[in-house]
Short mmCIF file of C-alpha atoms in Angstrom, two decimals:
data_model
loop_
_atom_site.label_atom_id
_atom_site.label_comp_id
_atom_site.label_asym_id
_atom_site.label_seq_id
_atom_site.Cartn_x
_atom_site.Cartn_y
_atom_site.Cartn_z
CA MET A 30 20.97 21.05 43.43
CA LYS A 31 20.63 21.86 39.45
CA ILE A 32 23.47 20.24 38.46
CA LEU A 33 22.26 16.98 40.92
CA LEU A 34 18.54 17.23 39.28
CA HIS A 35 20.49 17.16 35.82
CA ILE A 36 22.76 14.24 36.70
CA LEU A 37 19.55 12.25 37.43
CA LEU A 38 17.76 13.05 34.21
CA CYS A 39 20.39 12.17 32.20
CA VAL A 40 21.12 9.06 33.67
CA PHE A 41 17.47 8.55 33.60
CA LEU A 42 17.46 9.06 29.83
CA SER A 43 20.03 6.76 29.48
CA LEU A 44 18.75 4.02 31.35
CA ASN A 45 15.58 4.06 29.55
CA LEU A 46 17.56 4.23 26.27
CA LEU A 47 18.99 0.86 27.00
CA ALA A 48 15.65 -0.53 28.45
CA GLN A 49 14.16 0.38 24.82
CA LYS A 50 17.19 -1.28 23.11
CA LYS A 51 16.90 -4.43 25.11
CA LYS A 52 13.06 -4.83 24.19
CA ALA A 53 10.62 -5.18 21.11
CA LYS A 54 9.34 -1.74 19.60
CA ILE A 55 5.94 -1.13 18.36
CA GLY A 56 5.29 0.80 15.06
CA ILE A 57 2.64 1.27 12.79
CA ILE A 58 2.39 1.24 8.58
CA GLY A 59 1.74 4.04 7.19
CA ASP A 60 2.06 6.88 4.11
CA VAL A 61 5.34 8.80 5.49
CA ALA A 62 3.56 11.76 4.27
CA LYS A 63 1.39 11.24 7.63
CA SER A 64 4.58 10.92 9.72
CA GLU A 65 4.08 14.02 11.05
CA MET A 66 0.50 12.58 12.59
CA PHE A 67 2.28 9.32 13.39
CA PHE A 68 4.88 11.04 15.68
CA THR A 69 2.20 13.59 16.99
CA SER A 70 0.24 10.29 18.45
CA GLY A 71 3.40 9.41 20.33
CA TYR A 72 4.88 6.84 17.02
CA ARG A 73 8.71 6.39 16.72
CA TYR A 74 9.04 3.69 14.73
CA MET A 75 6.44 3.10 10.96
CA GLU A 76 6.77 0.45 7.94
CA GLU A 77 5.77 2.22 4.72
CA GLY A 78 4.33 0.51 1.37
CA VAL A 79 6.95 -0.49 -1.83
CA SER A 80 3.93 0.02 -3.91
CA ARG A 81 3.65 3.66 -2.70
CA SER A 82 6.91 5.07 -2.48
CA PHE A 83 9.82 2.61 -3.88
CA SER A 84 8.06 0.17 -6.65
CA PRO A 85 9.28 1.31 -10.54
CA ARG A 86 6.15 0.22 -11.84
CA ASN A 87 4.12 3.03 -9.84
CA VAL A 88 7.15 5.31 -9.47
CA SER A 89 9.38 7.11 -11.56
CA ASP A 90 12.74 8.37 -10.39
CA SER A 91 10.88 12.12 -10.14
CA ALA A 92 8.45 11.07 -8.45
CA PHE A 93 11.31 9.26 -5.73
CA ALA A 94 13.28 11.94 -5.89
CA GLU A 95 10.35 13.42 -4.04
CA ARG A 96 9.63 10.74 -2.12
CA LEU A 97 12.97 10.88 -0.80
CA LYS A 98 12.84 13.95 0.62
CA LEU A 99 9.74 12.47 3.24
CA PHE A 100 11.77 9.92 4.34
CA LYS A 101 14.42 12.35 4.90
CA SER A 102 12.64 15.24 7.17
CA SER A 103 10.85 12.09 8.87
CA LYS A 104 10.76 12.84 12.63
CA VAL A 105 9.96 8.87 13.03
CA LYS A 106 12.09 6.18 11.79
CA VAL A 107 10.95 4.21 8.77
CA VAL A 108 12.38 1.15 9.32
CA ALA A 109 10.62 -1.40 6.87
CA ALA A 110 8.27 -1.66 3.94
CA ASN A 111 5.29 -3.94 2.91
CA VAL A 112 3.82 -5.08 -0.42
CA PHE A 113 6.54 -6.04 -2.29
CA LEU A 114 6.13 -7.44 -5.50
CA PRO A 115 2.67 -6.99 -7.77
CA GLY A 116 0.63 -10.07 -8.40
CA VAL A 117 2.36 -10.11 -12.14
CA LEU A 118 5.99 -10.91 -10.86
CA ARG A 119 5.57 -14.91 -9.71
CA LEU A 120 7.70 -16.27 -7.68
CA VAL A 121 6.46 -19.91 -8.20
CA GLY A 122 4.18 -21.45 -11.64
CA ASP A 123 4.49 -21.48 -14.98
CA ASP A 124 4.98 -17.89 -16.02
CA ILE A 125 8.32 -16.62 -13.81
CA ASN A 126 10.46 -13.72 -15.44
CA GLU A 127 13.03 -14.21 -13.81
CA ALA A 128 14.48 -11.05 -15.29
CA ALA A 129 11.67 -9.21 -14.14
CA VAL A 130 11.73 -10.23 -10.50
CA LEU A 131 15.20 -9.45 -10.31
CA GLY A 132 15.25 -5.68 -12.35
CA TYR A 133 12.56 -5.04 -10.14
CA VAL A 134 14.22 -5.66 -6.80
CA ASP A 135 17.19 -4.32 -7.48
CA THR A 136 15.58 -0.87 -7.90
CA VAL A 137 13.38 -1.45 -5.09
CA MET A 138 16.13 -2.36 -2.50
CA LYS A 139 18.15 0.51 -4.41
CA ARG A 140 15.41 3.32 -3.73
CA SER A 141 14.81 2.01 0.21
CA LYS A 142 19.02 1.60 0.69
CA ALA A 143 18.37 5.42 -0.08
CA ALA A 144 15.54 6.16 2.00
CA GLY A 145 17.46 4.66 5.47
CA LEU A 146 15.45 1.46 5.53
CA LYS A 147 16.80 -2.09 6.41
CA ILE A 148 14.01 -4.77 5.77
CA ILE A 149 11.70 -5.22 2.81
CA VAL A 150 8.62 -7.58 4.33
CA LEU A 151 7.80 -10.26 1.41
CA GLY A 152 4.32 -10.93 1.73
CA SER A 153 2.81 -10.87 -2.14
CA GLY A 154 0.36 -13.43 -1.62
CA GLY A 155 -0.55 -12.51 -5.47
CA SER A 156 3.26 -13.68 -6.64
CA ARG A 157 3.39 -17.07 -4.48
CA ASN A 158 -0.71 -18.04 -4.77
CA LEU A 159 -0.41 -21.35 -5.86
CA ALA A 160 -2.41 -22.19 -9.00
CA GLU A 161 -5.26 -25.21 -8.50
CA GLY A 162 -3.53 -28.14 -8.95
CA TYR A 163 -0.32 -26.81 -8.94
CA ASP A 164 2.49 -29.24 -7.68
CA LYS A 165 3.30 -27.47 -4.11
CA GLU A 166 6.90 -29.27 -3.97
CA LYS A 167 7.67 -28.12 -7.34
CA ALA A 168 6.68 -24.44 -6.62
CA LYS A 169 8.50 -24.97 -2.85
CA LEU A 170 11.91 -25.40 -5.20
CA GLN A 171 10.93 -22.66 -7.26
CA PHE A 172 10.29 -20.27 -4.49
CA ILE A 173 13.76 -20.94 -2.79
CA ASP A 174 15.31 -20.95 -6.02
CA ILE A 175 14.19 -17.04 -7.26
CA VAL A 176 13.75 -15.76 -3.56
CA ARG A 177 18.06 -16.77 -3.06
CA LYS A 178 18.79 -14.75 -5.83
CA MET A 179 16.51 -11.94 -4.62
CA SER A 180 18.53 -11.98 -1.74
CA ALA A 181 21.73 -11.76 -2.92
CA VAL A 182 20.45 -8.64 -4.91
CA ALA A 183 19.48 -7.56 -1.50
CA ALA A 184 22.69 -8.05 -0.57
CA ARG A 185 24.58 -5.65 -2.61
CA TYR A 186 22.44 -2.43 -0.84
CA ASP A 187 22.98 -4.37 2.81
CA MET A 188 19.02 -4.96 2.81
CA LEU A 189 16.83 -7.69 4.33
CA ILE A 190 14.39 -9.97 2.97
CA ALA A 191 11.61 -11.06 5.16
CA MET A 192 9.26 -12.95 4.79
CA GLU A 193 6.30 -13.40 6.16
CA ASN A 194 3.90 -15.57 6.86
CA LEU A 195 0.25 -15.82 5.21
CA ASN A 196 -2.87 -17.12 6.49
CA ARG A 197 -5.05 -19.46 4.33
CA GLY A 198 -7.34 -17.00 3.51
CA GLU A 199 -5.78 -14.71 1.69
CA CYS A 200 -2.70 -16.95 0.07
CA ASN A 201 -2.23 -20.80 -0.11
CA PHE A 202 1.71 -21.29 0.16
CA VAL A 203 3.78 -20.67 3.16
CA ASN A 204 0.78 -20.21 6.16
CA ASN A 205 2.28 -20.53 9.18
CA LEU A 206 5.72 -20.41 10.56
CA THR A 207 6.73 -23.68 10.75
CA GLU A 208 6.71 -23.68 6.72
CA SER A 209 8.72 -20.15 7.10
CA LEU A 210 11.36 -21.79 9.10
CA GLU A 211 11.55 -24.72 6.48
CA ILE A 212 11.83 -22.10 3.40
CA ALA A 213 14.79 -19.83 5.64
CA ASN A 214 16.60 -22.75 6.44
CA ALA A 215 16.50 -23.96 2.97
CA ILE A 216 17.20 -20.53 1.64
CA ASN A 217 20.10 -20.11 3.79
CA HIS A 218 21.32 -16.95 2.82
CA PRO A 219 22.28 -14.30 5.50
CA ASN A 220 20.02 -11.67 3.70
CA PHE A 221 16.56 -13.75 4.20
CA LYS A 222 14.79 -13.52 7.34
CA LEU A 223 11.68 -13.54 8.83
CA THR A 224 8.91 -11.39 10.02
CA ALA A 225 6.55 -13.16 12.38
CA ASP A 226 2.83 -11.50 11.40
CA ILE A 227 0.82 -12.06 14.92
CA TYR A 228 -2.71 -11.76 13.38
CA HIS A 229 -1.98 -14.07 10.39
CA MET A 230 -0.94 -16.49 13.41
CA LEU A 231 -3.81 -15.70 14.99
CA ARG A 232 -6.27 -16.57 12.59
CA GLU A 233 -3.80 -20.12 11.51
CA LYS A 234 -4.01 -20.64 15.16
CA ASP A 235 -0.31 -20.73 15.12
CA PRO A 236 1.02 -21.10 19.08
CA PRO A 237 3.55 -18.73 20.07
CA SER A 238 5.63 -21.57 20.51
CA SER A 239 6.21 -21.27 16.47
CA ILE A 240 8.18 -18.03 17.04
CA VAL A 241 10.54 -19.36 19.60
CA ALA A 242 11.20 -22.16 17.02
CA ALA A 243 12.26 -20.10 13.97
CA GLY A 244 13.42 -16.86 16.12
CA LYS A 245 16.89 -16.91 14.72
CA TYR A 246 15.54 -15.74 11.58
CA ILE A 247 13.01 -13.32 12.78
CA VAL A 248 13.94 -9.10 12.59
CA HIS A 249 10.18 -8.05 12.24
CA CYS A 250 6.77 -8.39 13.06
CA HIS A 251 3.04 -7.52 11.84
CA ILE A 252 0.12 -7.81 14.49
CA ALA A 253 -3.31 -6.76 13.95
CA GLU A 254 -6.68 -8.17 16.13
CA ASN A 255 -7.87 -11.41 14.81
CA LYS A 256 -11.58 -10.14 14.78
CA ASP A 257 -11.56 -7.89 11.95
CA ARG A 258 -7.90 -7.45 11.42
CA ALA A 259 -9.14 -4.38 13.95
CA TYR A 260 -6.23 -2.61 15.48
CA PRO A 261 -4.88 -3.69 18.90
CA GLY A 262 -6.81 -2.87 21.52
CA LYS A 263 -10.59 -1.96 19.94
CA ASN A 264 -12.12 -5.69 20.78
CA GLY A 265 -9.20 -6.30 23.82
CA GLU A 266 -7.10 -8.59 22.16
CA ASP A 267 -4.75 -10.93 23.97
CA PHE A 268 -1.12 -10.42 22.50
CA LYS A 269 0.97 -11.06 25.59
CA PRO A 270 1.46 -14.78 24.67
CA TYR A 271 3.43 -13.96 21.73
CA PHE A 272 5.24 -10.85 23.92
CA ARG A 273 6.69 -13.53 25.69
CA ALA A 274 7.56 -15.34 22.87
CA LEU A 275 9.55 -11.77 21.49
CA LYS A 276 10.93 -12.09 24.78
CA GLU A 277 12.22 -15.10 25.13
CA ILE A 278 14.16 -14.92 21.86
CA GLY A 279 15.29 -11.72 22.61
CA PHE A 280 13.69 -9.69 19.73
CA LYS A 281 14.67 -6.27 19.69
CA GLY A 282 13.00 -5.26 15.82
CA VAL A 283 9.59 -3.61 15.83
CA VAL A 284 6.42 -4.75 15.77
CA THR A 285 4.61 -2.90 13.39
CA MET A 286 0.70 -2.24 13.25
CA GLU A 287 -0.80 -3.74 9.76
CA CYS A 288 -4.48 -3.40 11.01
CA GLY A 289 -7.99 -1.26 9.74
CA TRP A 290 -8.64 2.11 10.80
CA THR A 291 -12.03 4.19 10.92
CA LYS A 292 -10.43 7.26 12.40
CA ILE A 293 -6.90 7.08 12.63
CA GLU A 294 -6.08 10.38 13.84
CA GLU A 295 -8.26 9.16 17.18
CA GLU A 296 -7.42 5.22 17.40
CA ALA A 297 -3.68 5.29 16.34
CA PRO A 298 -2.64 6.81 19.80
CA LEU A 299 -5.20 4.63 21.91
CA ALA A 300 -3.81 1.45 19.98
CA LEU A 301 -0.21 2.58 20.55
CA GLN A 302 -1.05 2.72 24.19
CA TYR A 303 -2.73 -0.30 24.47
CA LEU A 304 -0.43 -2.54 22.60
CA GLN A 305 2.87 -0.93 24.61
CA GLY A 306 1.11 -0.98 27.79
CA GLN A 307 0.80 -5.31 26.99
CA LEU A 308 4.50 -5.12 26.02
CA ASP A 309 6.12 -3.15 28.84
CA GLU A 310 3.94 -5.68 31.04
CA VAL A 311 5.18 -8.98 29.33
CA TYR A 312 8.93 -6.91 29.79
CA LYS A 313 8.53 -6.66 33.55
CA GLU A 314 7.97 -10.00 34.72
CA LYS A 315 10.38 -12.14 35.81
#
């Protein structure tokens, strides 16, 4: 009987693991130094910040060596990092310093690779925001050119750059997934992909169908409620239409919460339960 129960348990765990591999996973953005708290809260995936762990402008080599120990010992898998470039490293405009940008990207990619990450999210509104009156078509060509070169740097480390859409309240360049898709098609580099930020999509009234249209490029997601960028469940936001779109494109990556918290130790488990419930509901639909 014990042998039979053991076999049934192994089968159940194997089927559960297989099911998890076939659908999106839930993660959280935060400091890897708090990974134990996230693990206790139920999270198995998380996203770090470039500026906190990988930026050569903020983190010395010795400081990174100490941070690296945290990544190696973390029970939560760190799959990505955001807050990529500081605003002083411009990707559009008349003050682009290509050598500085590419040198910075090289260090970030090398360090991220060492920490076991795969994806660096390119939001960086300060780096891509257009000056008033600046020619948008000129900026688009500049952006495509330098980000293609950044993608070539990422390729040296087998890393991906995944650009996210930003709402117009935060940035005036690439505000929805339709524009993201246009940029991705133009860059046409295997190491350049997209992050679908569902919070920004909600702000811009960007429909779930945009995820389907850009599906071949989407490798990562961010999420928060529309009102106050609250954590999922605080105001009862219905994310299921967007999860259905992710299911349709066969998305198997991580949807990380990028949101505001009041008492994260108490709220993070509730947010995970809420979001996982909606995700499971969608994947059970025929």
